[in-house]
CSV table of C-alpha atoms in Angstrom, one decimal:
chain,number,residue,atom,x,y,z
A,1,MET,CA,20.3,-16.7,-22.2
A,2,GLY,CA,18.3,-14.6,-20.3
A,3,MET,CA,15.9,-14.8,-17.8
A,4,THR,CA,12.4,-15.0,-17.2
A,5,ILE,CA,10.6,-12.7,-14.0
A,6,THR,CA,10.2,-15.4,-11.8
A,7,GLU,CA,14.0,-16.9,-12.6
A,8,LYS,CA,15.4,-13.8,-12.1
A,9,ASN,CA,13.6,-13.2,-8.4
A,10,MET,CA,14.7,-17.2,-7.4
A,11,ALA,CA,18.8,-16.4,-8.3
A,12,ARG,CA,18.7,-13.4,-6.7
A,13,HIS,CA,16.9,-14.7,-3.3
A,14,ALA,CA,18.8,-17.6,-3.8
A,15,GLY,CA,23.0,-15.5,-4.5
A,16,LEU,CA,23.6,-17.4,-7.9
A,17,ASP,CA,23.7,-15.2,-11.6
A,18,VAL,CA,21.7,-17.5,-12.7
A,19,VAL,CA,19.0,-20.2,-12.4
A,20,LYS,CA,17.2,-22.8,-14.7
A,21,PRO,CA,13.9,-24.9,-15.0
A,22,GLY,CA,14.0,-27.7,-13.3
A,23,GLN,CA,17.1,-26.7,-11.2
A,24,ILE,CA,16.7,-27.1,-7.0
A,25,ILE,CA,17.9,-24.1,-4.9
A,26,GLU,CA,17.5,-22.7,-1.6
A,27,CYS,CA,16.5,-19.2,-1.0
A,28,GLN,CA,16.4,-16.4,1.7
A,29,LEU,CA,13.0,-15.6,2.6
A,30,ASP,CA,11.1,-11.8,3.0
A,31,ALA,CA,8.7,-13.0,4.3
A,32,VAL,CA,6.1,-16.1,5.8
A,33,LEU,CA,2.6,-16.2,6.1
A,34,MET,CA,0.0,-18.3,7.9
A,35,ASN,CA,-3.6,-18.4,8.9
A,36,ASP,CA,-5.7,-19.5,12.0
A,37,ILE,CA,-5.6,-22.8,10.1
A,38,THR,CA,-2.0,-23.7,8.5
A,39,PHE,CA,-0.4,-22.2,11.5
A,40,PRO,CA,-1.2,-24.7,14.5
A,41,PRO,CA,0.6,-27.3,12.5
A,42,ALA,CA,3.3,-25.6,10.8
A,43,ARG,CA,3.9,-24.6,15.1
A,44,LYS,CA,4.3,-28.1,15.8
A,45,GLU,CA,6.7,-28.0,13.1
A,46,PHE,CA,8.9,-25.2,14.1
A,47,LEU,CA,9.4,-26.2,18.2
A,48,LYS,CA,10.5,-29.7,17.0
A,49,ILE,CA,13.6,-27.7,15.5
A,50,GLY,CA,14.2,-25.8,18.5
A,51,LYS,CA,15.4,-22.6,16.9
A,52,PRO,CA,13.8,-18.8,18.0
A,53,VAL,CA,12.1,-17.2,14.5
A,54,PHE,CA,13.7,-16.2,12.9
A,55,ASP,CA,12.5,-12.4,12.3
A,56,ARG,CA,9.8,-11.5,14.5
A,57,HIS,CA,9.1,-8.8,12.1
A,58,LYS,CA,8.9,-11.3,8.7
A,59,ILE,CA,6.8,-13.4,10.4
A,60,TYR,CA,2.8,-12.3,9.0
A,61,LEU,CA,0.1,-14.2,11.3
A,62,VAL,CA,-3.3,-13.7,10.1
A,63,PRO,CA,-6.7,-15.0,11.4
A,64,ASP,CA,-9.2,-15.3,9.1
A,65,HIS,CA,-10.2,-18.2,7.7
A,66,PHE,CA,-12.8,-18.8,10.5
A,67,THR,CA,-12.7,-15.4,11.9
A,68,PRO,CA,-14.7,-14.3,14.1
A,69,ASN,CA,-14.5,-17.4,15.8
A,70,LYS,CA,-17.6,-19.6,15.0
A,71,ASP,CA,-16.9,-22.4,17.5
A,72,ILE,CA,-14.8,-23.5,19.9
A,73,GLN,CA,-13.1,-25.9,17.7
A,74,SER,CA,-11.5,-22.4,15.8
A,75,ALA,CA,-11.6,-20.1,18.9
A,76,THR,CA,-8.8,-22.8,19.9
A,77,GLN,CA,-6.6,-22.6,17.0
A,78,ALA,CA,-7.2,-18.6,17.1
A,79,LYS,CA,-5.7,-18.6,20.4
A,80,VAL,CA,-2.9,-21.1,19.5
A,81,MET,CA,-1.7,-18.3,17.2
A,82,ARG,CA,-2.3,-15.5,19.4
A,83,ASP,CA,-0.2,-17.6,22.4
A,84,PHE,CA,2.0,-17.6,19.6
A,85,VAL,CA,2.7,-14.4,19.0
A,86,ARG,CA,2.8,-13.2,22.6
A,87,GLU,CA,5.4,-15.4,23.5
A,88,HIS,CA,8.1,-14.8,20.1
A,89,GLY,CA,7.3,-10.7,19.9
A,90,ILE,CA,5.5,-11.1,16.5
A,91,THR,CA,4.9,-7.4,14.8
A,92,ASN,CA,2.6,-8.2,12.4
A,93,TYR,CA,0.0,-10.2,13.8
A,94,PHE,CA,-3.2,-8.9,12.5
A,95,GLU,CA,-6.4,-9.5,15.3
A,96,VAL,CA,-10.0,-9.2,14.8
A,97,GLY,CA,-11.2,-5.4,14.5
A,98,ARG,CA,-7.7,-5.0,12.9
A,99,MET,CA,-7.4,-7.4,10.6
A,100,GLY,CA,-8.9,-9.0,7.0
A,101,ILE,CA,-8.2,-11.6,4.7
A,102,GLU,CA,-4.6,-11.8,4.1
A,103,HIS,CA,-4.6,-11.8,0.6
A,104,VAL,CA,-5.9,-8.6,0.9
A,105,ILE,CA,-4.0,-6.5,3.9
A,106,LEU,CA,-0.7,-7.6,3.5
A,107,PRO,CA,-0.1,-5.8,0.0
A,108,GLU,CA,-2.7,-3.7,1.1
A,109,LYS,CA,-0.4,-2.8,4.3
A,110,GLY,CA,3.0,-2.6,2.4
A,111,LEU,CA,4.1,-5.9,3.5
A,112,ILE,CA,5.2,-7.7,0.5
A,113,GLY,CA,6.7,-5.5,-2.3
A,114,PRO,CA,8.4,-5.8,-6.1
A,115,GLY,CA,11.3,-7.7,-5.9
A,116,GLU,CA,11.1,-9.3,-3.4
A,117,MET,CA,10.2,-13.2,-2.1
A,118,MET,CA,7.5,-14.9,0.2
A,119,ILE,CA,5.9,-18.1,1.2
A,120,GLY,CA,2.8,-18.9,2.9
A,121,ALA,CA,1.0,-21.6,4.3
A,122,ASP,CA,-1.6,-20.9,2.1
A,123,SER,CA,-2.4,-21.6,-2.1
A,124,HIS,CA,-3.5,-18.0,-2.9
A,125,THR,CA,-0.6,-16.3,-1.7
A,126,CYS,CA,0.5,-16.3,-5.4
A,127,THR,CA,-1.7,-12.9,-4.9
A,128,TYR,CA,1.7,-11.1,-4.8
A,129,GLY,CA,2.7,-11.5,-7.9
A,130,ALA,CA,0.1,-9.0,-8.8
A,131,VAL,CA,3.6,-6.5,-7.3
A,132,ASN,CA,6.3,-7.8,-9.3
A,133,ALA,CA,7.5,-10.1,-6.1
A,134,PHE,CA,6.9,-13.9,-6.4
A,135,SER,CA,5.3,-16.0,-3.4
A,136,THR,CA,3.7,-19.0,-3.2
A,137,GLY,CA,1.7,-21.4,-1.4
A,138,VAL,CA,3.7,-24.2,0.2
A,139,GLY,CA,2.5,-26.8,3.3
A,140,SER,CA,2.5,-26.0,6.6
A,141,THR,CA,5.4,-28.1,7.4
A,142,ASP,CA,8.0,-26.0,5.1
A,143,ALA,CA,6.0,-22.5,6.5
A,144,GLY,CA,6.9,-24.1,10.0
A,145,VAL,CA,10.6,-24.9,9.3
A,146,ALA,CA,10.6,-21.5,7.3
A,147,MET,CA,9.3,-19.6,10.7
A,148,ALA,CA,12.8,-21.0,12.3
A,149,GLU,CA,15.4,-20.7,9.0
A,150,GLY,CA,14.5,-17.6,7.3
A,151,LYS,CA,15.1,-19.3,4.0
A,152,THR,CA,13.6,-22.8,2.3
A,153,TRP,CA,13.5,-24.8,-1.0
A,154,PHE,CA,12.5,-24.6,-4.4
A,155,LYS,CA,12.5,-26.5,-8.2
A,156,VAL,CA,12.5,-23.9,-10.8
A,157,PRO,CA,10.0,-23.7,-12.4
A,158,GLU,CA,9.2,-23.4,-16.0
A,159,THR,CA,7.3,-20.0,-17.7
A,160,ILE,CA,4.2,-19.6,-19.2
A,161,LYS,CA,4.1,-16.0,-20.7
A,162,VAL,CA,0.8,-14.2,-21.1
A,163,GLU,CA,0.9,-11.9,-24.0
A,164,LEU,CA,-2.5,-9.1,-23.3
A,165,ILE,CA,-3.6,-7.3,-26.3
A,166,GLY,CA,-6.2,-4.6,-26.7
A,167,LYS,CA,-8.5,-2.7,-24.7
A,168,PRO,CA,-11.0,-4.3,-22.4
A,169,ASN,CA,-14.7,-3.2,-23.1
A,170,LYS,CA,-17.2,-2.0,-20.3
A,171,TRP,CA,-17.9,-4.9,-17.6
A,172,VAL,CA,-14.7,-6.5,-18.2
A,173,THR,CA,-12.3,-7.5,-15.2
A,174,GLY,CA,-9.2,-8.8,-14.3
A,175,LYS,CA,-11.0,-11.7,-12.9
A,176,ASP,CA,-12.6,-12.5,-16.3
A,177,VAL,CA,-8.7,-12.3,-17.9
A,178,ILE,CA,-7.8,-15.2,-15.3
A,179,LEU,CA,-11.0,-17.2,-16.0
A,180,ASP,CA,-10.6,-17.2,-19.9
A,181,LEU,CA,-7.2,-18.2,-19.3
A,182,ILE,CA,-7.7,-21.4,-16.3
A,183,GLY,CA,-10.9,-22.3,-19.9
A,184,GLN,CA,-7.9,-22.1,-22.0
A,185,ILE,CA,-5.5,-24.9,-20.4
A,186,GLY,CA,-7.3,-25.8,-18.0
A,187,VAL,CA,-7.1,-26.5,-14.0
A,188,ASP,CA,-3.2,-27.8,-14.4
A,189,GLY,CA,-2.3,-25.9,-17.7
A,190,ALA,CA,0.6,-24.2,-15.8
A,191,ARG,CA,1.3,-26.7,-13.6
A,192,TYR,CA,4.4,-26.0,-11.5
A,193,MET,CA,5.0,-23.5,-14.0
A,194,ALA,CA,4.7,-19.2,-13.2
A,195,LEU,CA,2.4,-17.8,-15.2
A,196,GLU,CA,4.3,-14.2,-16.2
A,197,PHE,CA,1.8,-11.7,-17.8
A,198,ALA,CA,3.2,-9.5,-20.5
A,199,GLY,CA,2.0,-7.2,-23.4
A,200,GLU,CA,0.9,-3.5,-24.0
A,201,GLY,CA,-2.8,-4.8,-22.4
A,202,VAL,CA,-1.1,-4.9,-19.3
A,203,GLN,CA,-1.4,-1.1,-19.0
A,204,HIS,CA,-5.5,-1.6,-18.9
A,205,MET,CA,-5.5,-4.0,-15.7
A,206,THR,CA,-5.5,-2.0,-12.4
A,207,MET,CA,-3.7,-3.4,-9.4
A,208,ALA,CA,-7.2,-5.0,-8.1
A,209,ASP,CA,-7.5,-6.9,-11.6
A,210,ARG,CA,-3.6,-7.7,-10.9
A,211,LEU,CA,-4.2,-9.2,-7.3
A,212,THR,CA,-6.9,-11.3,-8.7
A,213,ILE,CA,-5.7,-12.7,-12.1
A,214,CYS,CA,-2.6,-13.7,-9.5
A,215,ASN,CA,-4.6,-14.9,-6.9
A,216,MET,CA,-5.7,-17.4,-9.3
A,217,ALA,CA,-2.8,-18.5,-10.7
A,218,ILE,CA,-3.2,-21.6,-8.0
A,219,GLU,CA,-6.3,-22.4,-10.2
A,220,ALA,CA,-4.3,-23.1,-12.9
A,221,GLY,CA,-2.1,-25.6,-11.2
A,222,GLY,CA,0.8,-22.9,-11.2
A,223,LYS,CA,3.4,-21.9,-9.0
A,224,CYS,CA,3.0,-18.0,-9.1
A,225,GLY,CA,1.5,-15.5,-11.1
A,226,VAL,CA,3.4,-12.0,-11.4
A,227,PHE,CA,3.2,-9.1,-13.5
A,228,PRO,CA,6.0,-6.5,-14.4
A,229,TYR,CA,6.7,-3.5,-12.6
A,230,ASP,CA,5.1,-0.6,-14.5
A,231,ALA,CA,3.8,3.3,-13.8
A,232,ILE,CA,0.7,1.4,-11.9
A,233,THR,CA,2.7,-0.6,-9.8
A,234,GLU,CA,4.5,2.5,-8.3
A,235,GLU,CA,1.7,4.5,-7.8
A,236,TYR,CA,0.1,1.4,-5.3
A,237,ILE,CA,3.0,0.9,-3.6
A,238,LYS,CA,3.9,4.8,-3.2
A,239,GLY,CA,3.1,5.4,0.6
A,240,ARG,CA,2.7,1.1,1.1
A,241,VAL,CA,6.0,0.0,1.0
A,242,ASN,CA,8.2,2.2,2.8
A,243,ARG,CA,11.6,0.3,2.3
A,244,PRO,CA,14.0,0.4,-0.9
A,245,VAL,CA,13.2,-2.4,-3.7
A,246,GLU,CA,14.2,-3.9,-6.4
A,247,PRO,CA,11.6,-4.5,-9.2
A,248,ILE,CA,12.4,-7.3,-11.7
A,249,ALA,CA,11.6,-7.0,-15.8
A,250,PRO,CA,12.6,-10.3,-17.4
A,251,ASP,CA,15.0,-10.5,-19.9
A,252,ALA,CA,15.0,-9.4,-23.8
A,253,ASP,CA,16.6,-13.1,-24.5
A,254,ALA,CA,14.4,-14.9,-21.9
A,255,VAL,CA,13.1,-18.5,-22.4
A,256,TYR,CA,9.5,-19.3,-22.0
A,257,ALA,CA,7.9,-22.6,-22.1
A,258,GLN,CA,4.4,-21.4,-24.0
A,259,THR,CA,3.6,-17.9,-24.9
A,260,ILE,CA,-0.6,-17.6,-24.8
A,261,THR,CA,-2.5,-14.3,-25.8
A,262,ILE,CA,-5.1,-12.8,-25.0
A,263,ASP,CA,-7.2,-10.1,-27.2
A,264,LEU,CA,-8.6,-8.4,-24.0
A,265,SER,CA,-10.7,-6.4,-26.6
A,266,LYS,CA,-12.8,-9.5,-27.2
A,267,LEU,CA,-13.1,-10.7,-23.6
A,268,GLN,CA,-16.8,-10.9,-22.2
A,269,PRO,CA,-17.4,-11.6,-19.0
A,270,VAL,CA,-17.3,-15.3,-18.1
A,271,VAL,CA,-18.5,-17.3,-15.4
A,272,ALA,CA,-17.1,-20.8,-14.3
A,273,PHE,CA,-19.8,-23.8,-14.3
A,274,PRO,CA,-19.9,-26.4,-11.9
A,275,HIS,CA,-17.7,-28.2,-10.4
A,276,LEU,CA,-14.0,-26.5,-12.0
A,277,PRO,CA,-12.9,-23.3,-12.8
A,278,SER,CA,-11.8,-24.4,-16.5
A,279,ASN,CA,-15.8,-25.1,-17.2
A,280,THR,CA,-16.2,-22.0,-18.4
A,281,HIS,CA,-18.3,-19.6,-20.6
A,282,TYR,CA,-19.0,-16.6,-21.8
A,283,ILE,CA,-21.9,-14.9,-20.6
A,284,ASN,CA,-23.5,-14.2,-24.2
A,285,GLU,CA,-23.6,-18.1,-24.4
A,286,ILE,CA,-25.9,-18.9,-21.2
A,287,ASP,CA,-29.0,-20.0,-20.7
A,288,LYS,CA,-30.8,-17.6,-19.2
A,289,ASP,CA,-32.8,-19.5,-17.2
A,290,ILE,CA,-30.0,-20.9,-14.3
A,291,LYS,CA,-32.2,-20.1,-10.9
A,292,ILE,CA,-29.5,-19.0,-8.1
A,293,ASP,CA,-30.2,-18.9,-4.1
A,294,GLN,CA,-27.2,-17.3,-3.5
A,295,VAL,CA,-24.4,-14.9,-3.9
A,296,ILE,CA,-21.3,-13.7,-2.4
A,297,ILE,CA,-19.6,-11.1,-2.8
A,298,GLY,CA,-15.6,-11.0,-1.8
A,299,SER,CA,-12.7,-13.0,-0.7
A,300,CYS,CA,-9.5,-12.3,-1.6
A,301,THR,CA,-10.1,-12.8,-5.1
A,302,ASN,CA,-12.7,-10.2,-4.8
A,303,GLY,CA,-12.9,-8.5,-1.6
A,304,ARG,CA,-10.9,-5.3,-2.3
A,305,TYR,CA,-12.4,-1.6,-2.4
A,306,GLU,CA,-12.9,-1.7,-6.4
A,307,ASP,CA,-14.3,-5.2,-6.2
A,308,LEU,CA,-17.6,-3.6,-3.8
A,309,VAL,CA,-17.4,-0.2,-6.2
A,310,ALA,CA,-18.2,-2.2,-9.2
A,311,ALA,CA,-21.1,-4.7,-7.2
A,312,ALA,CA,-22.7,-0.7,-5.2
A,313,GLU,CA,-22.8,0.2,-9.5
A,314,ILE,CA,-25.3,-2.6,-9.8
A,315,PHE,CA,-26.9,-3.0,-6.6
A,316,LYS,CA,-27.9,0.9,-7.0
A,317,GLY,CA,-31.7,1.7,-6.7
A,318,ARG,CA,-32.3,-2.7,-7.1
A,319,LYS,CA,-33.3,-5.0,-4.8
A,320,VAL,CA,-32.4,-8.3,-4.7
A,321,ALA,CA,-34.5,-10.5,-6.0
A,322,PRO,CA,-36.7,-12.2,-3.7
A,323,PHE,CA,-35.9,-16.0,-2.2
A,324,VAL,CA,-32.3,-14.9,-3.1
A,325,ARG,CA,-30.2,-14.4,-0.3
A,326,CYS,CA,-26.8,-12.0,-0.9
A,327,ILE,CA,-23.6,-11.7,1.4
A,328,VAL,CA,-21.3,-8.8,1.1
A,329,ILE,CA,-18.0,-9.6,2.5
A,330,PRO,CA,-15.3,-6.3,2.8
A,331,GLY,CA,-11.7,-8.3,2.0
A,332,SER,CA,-10.3,-5.8,5.2
A,333,GLN,CA,-11.0,-3.3,8.1
A,334,ASP,CA,-9.6,-0.5,5.5
A,335,VAL,CA,-11.8,-2.1,2.5
A,336,TYR,CA,-14.8,-1.7,4.7
A,337,ASP,CA,-14.1,1.4,6.3
A,338,GLN,CA,-13.8,3.3,2.9
A,339,ALA,CA,-16.9,1.8,1.6
A,340,LEU,CA,-19.0,2.7,4.8
A,341,LYS,CA,-17.6,6.6,4.4
A,342,GLU,CA,-18.5,6.2,0.2
A,343,GLY,CA,-21.6,5.2,1.4
A,344,LEU,CA,-21.6,1.6,-0.3
A,345,LEU,CA,-22.6,-0.2,2.6
A,346,ASP,CA,-25.6,2.0,2.4
A,347,ILE,CA,-26.5,1.3,-1.2
A,348,PHE,CA,-25.8,-2.8,-0.3
A,349,ILE,CA,-28.0,-2.5,2.7
A,350,GLN,CA,-30.9,-0.8,1.3
A,351,SER,CA,-30.9,-3.7,-1.6
A,352,ASP,CA,-31.3,-5.4,1.1
A,353,CYS,CA,-27.9,-7.5,1.3
A,354,ALA,CA,-26.6,-8.6,4.5
A,355,VAL,CA,-23.2,-7.2,4.5
A,356,SER,CA,-20.3,-9.2,6.7
A,357,THR,CA,-17.2,-8.0,9.0
A,358,PRO,CA,-14.1,-9.6,7.0
A,359,THR,CA,-13.7,-13.2,7.2
A,360,CYS,CA,-12.8,-16.4,4.1
A,361,GLY,CA,-16.0,-17.9,5.9
A,362,PRO,CA,-17.8,-19.3,3.4
A,363,CYS,CA,-15.2,-19.3,0.6
A,364,LEU,CA,-13.6,-22.7,1.6
A,365,GLY,CA,-17.0,-23.8,3.1
A,366,GLY,CA,-16.5,-22.8,6.8
A,367,TYR,CA,-19.0,-20.5,7.7
A,368,MET,CA,-21.0,-16.9,6.6
A,369,GLY,CA,-23.1,-18.8,3.7
A,370,ILE,CA,-23.0,-23.0,3.4
A,371,MET,CA,-25.6,-24.4,1.5
A,372,ALA,CA,-28.2,-27.0,1.2
A,373,GLU,CA,-28.6,-29.8,-1.1
A,374,GLY,CA,-29.8,-28.6,-4.3
A,375,GLU,CA,-28.9,-24.7,-3.5
A,376,ARG,CA,-26.5,-22.7,-6.3
A,377,THR,CA,-24.5,-19.8,-5.5
A,378,VAL,CA,-23.2,-17.2,-7.5
A,379,SER,CA,-19.3,-16.2,-5.8
A,380,THR,CA,-16.4,-13.7,-6.5
A,381,THR,CA,-14.5,-16.6,-5.2
A,382,ASN,CA,-12.1,-18.6,-6.6
A,383,ARG,CA,-12.5,-22.1,-6.3
A,384,ASN,CA,-16.1,-24.5,-7.7
A,385,PHE,CA,-14.7,-27.9,-6.6
A,386,ARG,CA,-18.2,-30.3,-5.0
A,387,GLY,CA,-18.7,-29.4,-1.8
A,388,ARG,CA,-16.8,-26.5,-1.7
A,389,MET,CA,-19.6,-23.9,0.0
A,390,GLY,CA,-21.4,-26.3,1.0
A,391,HIS,CA,-23.5,-30.0,0.1
A,392,VAL,CA,-22.0,-32.1,-2.2
A,393,ASP,CA,-25.0,-31.4,-4.5
A,394,SER,CA,-25.1,-27.4,-4.4
A,395,GLU,CA,-23.8,-25.2,-6.6
A,396,VAL,CA,-21.0,-22.4,-7.2
A,397,TYR,CA,-21.1,-20.3,-10.3
A,398,LEU,CA,-17.7,-18.1,-9.8
A,399,ALA,CA,-17.8,-14.9,-11.7
A,400,SER,CA,-16.3,-10.9,-11.0
A,401,PRO,CA,-18.9,-8.8,-9.0
A,402,TYR,CA,-20.4,-7.1,-11.8
A,403,VAL,CA,-21.8,-10.8,-12.9
A,404,ALA,CA,-22.7,-11.7,-9.4
A,405,ALA,CA,-24.9,-8.3,-8.2
A,406,ALA,CA,-26.8,-8.3,-11.5
A,407,SER,CA,-27.1,-12.4,-11.0
A,408,ALA,CA,-28.2,-11.3,-6.8
A,409,VAL,CA,-30.5,-8.8,-8.4
A,410,LEU,CA,-32.4,-11.0,-11.6
A,411,GLY,CA,-32.4,-14.0,-9.1
A,412,ARG,CA,-30.8,-16.1,-12.5
A,413,ILE,CA,-27.6,-15.8,-13.6
A,414,ALA,CA,-27.0,-12.9,-15.5
A,415,GLY,CA,-24.8,-10.6,-16.8
A,416,PRO,CA,-24.6,-6.7,-15.6
A,417,GLY,CA,-25.9,-5.1,-18.9
A,418,GLU,CA,-29.0,-7.1,-18.9
A,419,VAL,CA,-30.0,-4.7,-15.4
């Protein structure tokens, strides 16, 4: 009996020939990731073990959630991380000015590659399946132990195969694909399962699309999301991943718990209404009188250069609607620099958008875009739970950069075709 991509990756890192769903295994890790929120408690667990870090080059520390620091408490959290970096000689630490959102900069800098395995003390660590890796989020305790041991335990998940067919129409992005999938199966539809994307439609998904799709596997309850290694992956990692890699393909006789087919040619822009990512609606089904107060374009889901290009396409020559605030947040310094050189930031500023340094800030209700009671935001982020971005009686609508920008221009939830 054959294995899926995730099963083969786990078997490789457990030193086993075969693994099966439900099996408890111990795997050697290629990297461990933490941010300014999850690192301090992980450090406490690490210190209890009394060992040095397992590899100072394979621990990735990124202060991104409350940085640049918004208050004394966040500054203290960042200092705890900074002091640890100095003490242990951590090489992959990304300070303000050289940083970005963790799930944007790791693939950007080639810190995770095909066939590799990593964990991160952040739920959206599942992003890296886009480059054919296994990656998943864990708690700070597991991350702290892994810093010392370089390994962790897993229960092998079952796999859902998501067959992508057809070619997407204009304005349809990876964000629409994953929101449509979550709308079909629900926020627990892939609970502790791998989502393996396959089919001829995969060729139409750019790396930015794939990173977005895998990023939100967790919003379906997934353990991870993963794409096959192909020409798009090969081109993306060229010049980024400067070490030998061993991509993983599923066996022809791999067993899947379920197969779901998504016809990309039938998709249109999708919006997830409050207060669940599964509360999805196609743009042509939406009331044209849902007025908004704010738009956020950025995050680990849609803060890449391609996302800013999409938003700029809508904003060029247009203005943000009166009484609407639009905040654009490049996902990394490299994204910021490229957007600056290509004139995208000028387009945003001329359109009356505010442009921020890279930060997770508003996505988790931290800062840089908090809502008051009764306000509505259209956001390219990944979660729209009650109170996620501010007051418990505010509302978050999840959408692609195209829809977010169009909504900012028209002052209501709108599709890009309307502008």
